[in-house]
GROMACS .gro file of N, CA, C and O in nm:
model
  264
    1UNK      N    1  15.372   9.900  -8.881
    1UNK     CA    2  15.318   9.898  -8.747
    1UNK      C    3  15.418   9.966  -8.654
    1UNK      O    4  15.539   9.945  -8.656
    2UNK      N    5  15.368  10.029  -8.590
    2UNK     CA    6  15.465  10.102  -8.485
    2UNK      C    7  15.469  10.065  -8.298
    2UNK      O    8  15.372  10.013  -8.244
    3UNK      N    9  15.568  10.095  -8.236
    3UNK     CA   10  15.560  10.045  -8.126
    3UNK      C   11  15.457  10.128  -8.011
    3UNK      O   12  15.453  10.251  -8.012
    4UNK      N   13  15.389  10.061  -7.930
    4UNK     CA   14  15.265  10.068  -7.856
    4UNK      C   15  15.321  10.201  -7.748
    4UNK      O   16  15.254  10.277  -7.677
    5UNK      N   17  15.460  10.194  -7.768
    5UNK     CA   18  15.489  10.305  -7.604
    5UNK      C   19  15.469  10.425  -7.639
    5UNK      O   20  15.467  10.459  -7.757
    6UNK      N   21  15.453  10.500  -7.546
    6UNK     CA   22  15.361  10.645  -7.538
    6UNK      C   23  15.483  10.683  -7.606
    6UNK      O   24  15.591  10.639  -7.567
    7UNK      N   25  15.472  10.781  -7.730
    7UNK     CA   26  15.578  10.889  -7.773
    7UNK      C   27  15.675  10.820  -7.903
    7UNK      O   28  15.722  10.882  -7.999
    8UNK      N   29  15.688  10.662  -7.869
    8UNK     CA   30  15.735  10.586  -7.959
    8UNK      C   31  15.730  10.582  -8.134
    8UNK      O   32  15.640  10.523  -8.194
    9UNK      N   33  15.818  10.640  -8.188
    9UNK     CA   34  15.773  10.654  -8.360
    9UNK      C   35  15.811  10.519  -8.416
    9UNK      O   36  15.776  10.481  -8.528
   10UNK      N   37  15.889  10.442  -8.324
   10UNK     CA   38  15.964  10.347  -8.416
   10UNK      C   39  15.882  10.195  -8.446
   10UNK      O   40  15.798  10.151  -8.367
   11UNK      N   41  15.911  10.143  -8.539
   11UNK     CA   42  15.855   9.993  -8.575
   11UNK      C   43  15.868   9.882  -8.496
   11UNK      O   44  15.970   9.833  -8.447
   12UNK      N   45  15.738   9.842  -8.487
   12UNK     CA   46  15.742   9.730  -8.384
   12UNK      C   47  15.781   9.613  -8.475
   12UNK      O   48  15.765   9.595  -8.596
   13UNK      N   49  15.862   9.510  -8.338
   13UNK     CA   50  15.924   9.406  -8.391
   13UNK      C   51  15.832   9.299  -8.287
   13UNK      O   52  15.856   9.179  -8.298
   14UNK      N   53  15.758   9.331  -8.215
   14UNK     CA   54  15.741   9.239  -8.046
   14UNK      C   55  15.598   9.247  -8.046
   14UNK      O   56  15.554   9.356  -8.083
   15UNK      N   57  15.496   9.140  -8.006
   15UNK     CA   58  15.360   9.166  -7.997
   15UNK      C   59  15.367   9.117  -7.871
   15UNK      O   60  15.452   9.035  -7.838
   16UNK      N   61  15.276   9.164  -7.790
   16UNK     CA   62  15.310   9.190  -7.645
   16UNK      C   63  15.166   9.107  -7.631
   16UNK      O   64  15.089   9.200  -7.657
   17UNK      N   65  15.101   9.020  -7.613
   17UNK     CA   66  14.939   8.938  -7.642
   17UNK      C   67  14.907   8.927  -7.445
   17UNK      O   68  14.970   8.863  -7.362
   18UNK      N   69  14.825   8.989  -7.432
   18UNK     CA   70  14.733   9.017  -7.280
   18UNK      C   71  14.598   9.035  -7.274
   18UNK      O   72  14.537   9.072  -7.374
   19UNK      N   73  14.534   9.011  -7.157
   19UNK     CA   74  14.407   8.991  -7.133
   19UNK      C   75  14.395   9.071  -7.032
   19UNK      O   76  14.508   9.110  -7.006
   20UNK      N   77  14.295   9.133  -6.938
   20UNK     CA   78  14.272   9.184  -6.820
   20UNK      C   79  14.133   9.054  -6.740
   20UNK      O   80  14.012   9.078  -6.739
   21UNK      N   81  14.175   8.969  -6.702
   21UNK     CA   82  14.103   8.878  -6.627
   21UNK      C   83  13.998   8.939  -6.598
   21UNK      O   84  13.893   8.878  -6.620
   22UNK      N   85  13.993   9.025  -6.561
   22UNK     CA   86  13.864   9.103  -6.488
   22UNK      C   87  13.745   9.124  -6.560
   22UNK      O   88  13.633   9.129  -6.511
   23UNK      N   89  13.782   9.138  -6.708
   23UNK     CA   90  13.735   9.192  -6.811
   23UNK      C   91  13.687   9.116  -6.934
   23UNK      O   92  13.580   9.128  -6.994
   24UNK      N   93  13.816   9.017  -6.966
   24UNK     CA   94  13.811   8.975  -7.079
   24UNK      C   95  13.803   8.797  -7.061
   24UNK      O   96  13.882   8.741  -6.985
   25UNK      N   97  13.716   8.732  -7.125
   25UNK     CA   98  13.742   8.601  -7.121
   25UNK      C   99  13.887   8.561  -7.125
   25UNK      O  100  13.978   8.637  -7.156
   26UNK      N  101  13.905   8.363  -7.069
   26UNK     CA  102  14.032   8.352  -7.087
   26UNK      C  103  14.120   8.331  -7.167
   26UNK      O  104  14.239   8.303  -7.150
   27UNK      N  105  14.027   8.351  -7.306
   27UNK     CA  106  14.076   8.296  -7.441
   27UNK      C  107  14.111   8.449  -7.563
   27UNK      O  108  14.157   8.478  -7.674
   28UNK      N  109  14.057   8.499  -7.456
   28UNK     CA  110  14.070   8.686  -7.563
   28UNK      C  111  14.216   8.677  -7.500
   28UNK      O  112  14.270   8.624  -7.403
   29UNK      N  113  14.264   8.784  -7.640
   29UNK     CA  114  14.398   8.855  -7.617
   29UNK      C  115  14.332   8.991  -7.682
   29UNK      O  116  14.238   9.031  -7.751
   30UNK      N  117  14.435   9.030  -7.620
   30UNK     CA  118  14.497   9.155  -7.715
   30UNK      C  119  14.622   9.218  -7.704
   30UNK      O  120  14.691   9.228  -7.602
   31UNK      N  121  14.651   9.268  -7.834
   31UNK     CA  122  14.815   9.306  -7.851
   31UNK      C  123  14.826   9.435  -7.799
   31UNK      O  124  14.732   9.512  -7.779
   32UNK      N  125  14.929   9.454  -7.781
   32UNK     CA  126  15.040   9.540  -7.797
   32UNK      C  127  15.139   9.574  -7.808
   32UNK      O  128  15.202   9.559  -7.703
   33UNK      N  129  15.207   9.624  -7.903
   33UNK     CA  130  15.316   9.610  -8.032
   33UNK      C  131  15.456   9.673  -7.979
   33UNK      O  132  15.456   9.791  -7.943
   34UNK      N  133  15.550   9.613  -7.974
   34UNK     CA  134  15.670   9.702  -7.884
   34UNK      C  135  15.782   9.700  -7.997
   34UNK      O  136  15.796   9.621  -8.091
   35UNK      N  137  15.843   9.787  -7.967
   35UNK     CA  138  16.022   9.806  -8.069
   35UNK      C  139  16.072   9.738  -7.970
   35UNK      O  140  16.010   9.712  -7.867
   36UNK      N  141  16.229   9.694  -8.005
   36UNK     CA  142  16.305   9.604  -7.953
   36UNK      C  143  16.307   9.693  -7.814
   36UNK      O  144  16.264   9.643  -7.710
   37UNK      N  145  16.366   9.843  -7.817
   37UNK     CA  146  16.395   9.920  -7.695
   37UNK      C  147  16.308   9.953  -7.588
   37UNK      O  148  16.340  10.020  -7.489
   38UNK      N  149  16.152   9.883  -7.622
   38UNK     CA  150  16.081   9.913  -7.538
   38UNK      C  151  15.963   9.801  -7.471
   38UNK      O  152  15.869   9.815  -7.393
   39UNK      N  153  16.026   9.680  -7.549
   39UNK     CA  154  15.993   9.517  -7.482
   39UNK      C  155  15.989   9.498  -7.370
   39UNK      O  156  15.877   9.477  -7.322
   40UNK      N  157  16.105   9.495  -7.282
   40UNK     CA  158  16.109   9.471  -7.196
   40UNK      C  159  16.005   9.567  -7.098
   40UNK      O  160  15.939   9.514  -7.009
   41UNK      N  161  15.998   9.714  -7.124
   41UNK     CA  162  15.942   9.804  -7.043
   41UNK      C  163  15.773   9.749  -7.008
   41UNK      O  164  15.720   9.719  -6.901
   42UNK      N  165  15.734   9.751  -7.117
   42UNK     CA  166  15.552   9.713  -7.150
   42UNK      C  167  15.567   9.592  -7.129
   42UNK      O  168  15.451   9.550  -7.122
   43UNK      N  169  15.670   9.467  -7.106
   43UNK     CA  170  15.643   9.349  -7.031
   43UNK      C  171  15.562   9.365  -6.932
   43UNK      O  172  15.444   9.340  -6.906
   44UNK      N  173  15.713   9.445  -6.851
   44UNK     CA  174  15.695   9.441  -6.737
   44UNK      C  175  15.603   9.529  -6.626
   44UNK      O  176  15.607   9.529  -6.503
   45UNK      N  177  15.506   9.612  -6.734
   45UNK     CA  178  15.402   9.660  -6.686
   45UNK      C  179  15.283   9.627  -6.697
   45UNK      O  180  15.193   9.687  -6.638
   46UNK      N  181  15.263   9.528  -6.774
   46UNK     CA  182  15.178   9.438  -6.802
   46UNK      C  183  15.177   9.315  -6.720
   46UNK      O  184  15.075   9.261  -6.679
   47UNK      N  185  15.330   9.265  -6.693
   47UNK     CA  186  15.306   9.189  -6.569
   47UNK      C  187  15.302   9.164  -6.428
   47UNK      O  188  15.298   9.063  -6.358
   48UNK      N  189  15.307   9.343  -6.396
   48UNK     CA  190  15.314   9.368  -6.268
   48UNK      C  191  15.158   9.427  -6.226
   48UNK      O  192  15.133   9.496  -6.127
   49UNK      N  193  15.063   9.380  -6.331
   49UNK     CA  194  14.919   9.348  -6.345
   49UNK      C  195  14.878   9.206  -6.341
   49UNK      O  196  14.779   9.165  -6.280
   50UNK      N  197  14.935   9.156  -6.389
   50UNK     CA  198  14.911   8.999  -6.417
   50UNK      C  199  14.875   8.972  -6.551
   50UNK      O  200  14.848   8.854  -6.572
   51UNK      N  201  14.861   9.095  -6.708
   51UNK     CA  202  14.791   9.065  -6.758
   51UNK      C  203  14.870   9.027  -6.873
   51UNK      O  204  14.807   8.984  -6.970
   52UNK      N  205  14.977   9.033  -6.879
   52UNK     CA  206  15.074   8.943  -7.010
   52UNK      C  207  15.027   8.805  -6.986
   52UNK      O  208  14.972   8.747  -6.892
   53UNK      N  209  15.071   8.771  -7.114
   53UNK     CA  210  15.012   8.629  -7.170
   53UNK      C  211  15.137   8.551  -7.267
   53UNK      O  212  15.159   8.431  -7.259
   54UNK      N  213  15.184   8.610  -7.323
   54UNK     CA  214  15.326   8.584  -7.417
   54UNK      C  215  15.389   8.710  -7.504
   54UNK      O  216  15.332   8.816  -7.531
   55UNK      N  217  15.468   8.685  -7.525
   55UNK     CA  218  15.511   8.794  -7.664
   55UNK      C  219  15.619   8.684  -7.728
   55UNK      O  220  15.712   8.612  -7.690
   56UNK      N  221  15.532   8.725  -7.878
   56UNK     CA  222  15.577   8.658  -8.008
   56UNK      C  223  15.617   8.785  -8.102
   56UNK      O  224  15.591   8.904  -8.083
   57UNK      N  225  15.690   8.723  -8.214
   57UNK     CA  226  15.731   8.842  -8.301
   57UNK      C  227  15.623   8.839  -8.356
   57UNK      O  228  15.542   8.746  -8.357
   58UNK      N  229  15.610   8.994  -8.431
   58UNK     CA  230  15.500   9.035  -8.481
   58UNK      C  231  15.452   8.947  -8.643
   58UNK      O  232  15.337   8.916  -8.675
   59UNK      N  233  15.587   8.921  -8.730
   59UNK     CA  234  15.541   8.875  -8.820
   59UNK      C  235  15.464   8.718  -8.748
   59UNK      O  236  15.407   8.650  -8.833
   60UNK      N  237  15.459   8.667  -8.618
   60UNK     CA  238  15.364   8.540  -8.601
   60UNK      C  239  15.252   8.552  -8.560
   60UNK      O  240  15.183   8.454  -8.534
   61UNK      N  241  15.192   8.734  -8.537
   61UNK     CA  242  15.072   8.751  -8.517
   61UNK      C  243  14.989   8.710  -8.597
   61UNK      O  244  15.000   8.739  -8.716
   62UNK      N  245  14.868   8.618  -8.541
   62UNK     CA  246  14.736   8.608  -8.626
   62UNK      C  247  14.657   8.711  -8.648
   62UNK      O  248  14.669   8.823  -8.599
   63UNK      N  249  14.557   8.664  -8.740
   63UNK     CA  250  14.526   8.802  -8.746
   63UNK      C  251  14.387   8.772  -8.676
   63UNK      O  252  14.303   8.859  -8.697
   64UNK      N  253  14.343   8.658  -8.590
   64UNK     CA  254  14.233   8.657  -8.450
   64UNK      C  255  14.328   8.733  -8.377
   64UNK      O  256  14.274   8.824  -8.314
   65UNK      N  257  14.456   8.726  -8.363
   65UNK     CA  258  14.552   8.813  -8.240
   65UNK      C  259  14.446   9.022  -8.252
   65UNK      O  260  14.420   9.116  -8.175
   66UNK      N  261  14.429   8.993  -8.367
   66UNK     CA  262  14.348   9.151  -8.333
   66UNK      C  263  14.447   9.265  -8.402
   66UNK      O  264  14.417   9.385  -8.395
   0.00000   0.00000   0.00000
């Protein structure tokens, strides 16, 4: 699995689990997969939406996580 950031080749270690309220019930997620170097970035653009929800390591993704 590789990390979600634009251009990114490297392996994701980080599942980034968000919703868009607007859009999605409050019980949907969906991932998006970050390398260690680019966690923090897609946090924090996700929560300057409101739409992060948690990030767990990837090996604790379910596989309802999507």
């Amino acid at each position: 699995m590789r990390c979600s950031a634009r251009g990114c080749r490297s392996g994701a270690s980080w599942g980034l689990r968000w919703n868009n309220p607007r859009l999605h019930t409050s019980d949907r997620r969906k991932v998006w997969l970050a390398c260690d170097d680019h966690r923090s970035h897609l946090e924090q653009f996700l929560s300057a939406r409101d739409f992060h929800r948690d990030t767990v390591r990837v090996e604790d993704l379910a596989p309802s996580d999507g």
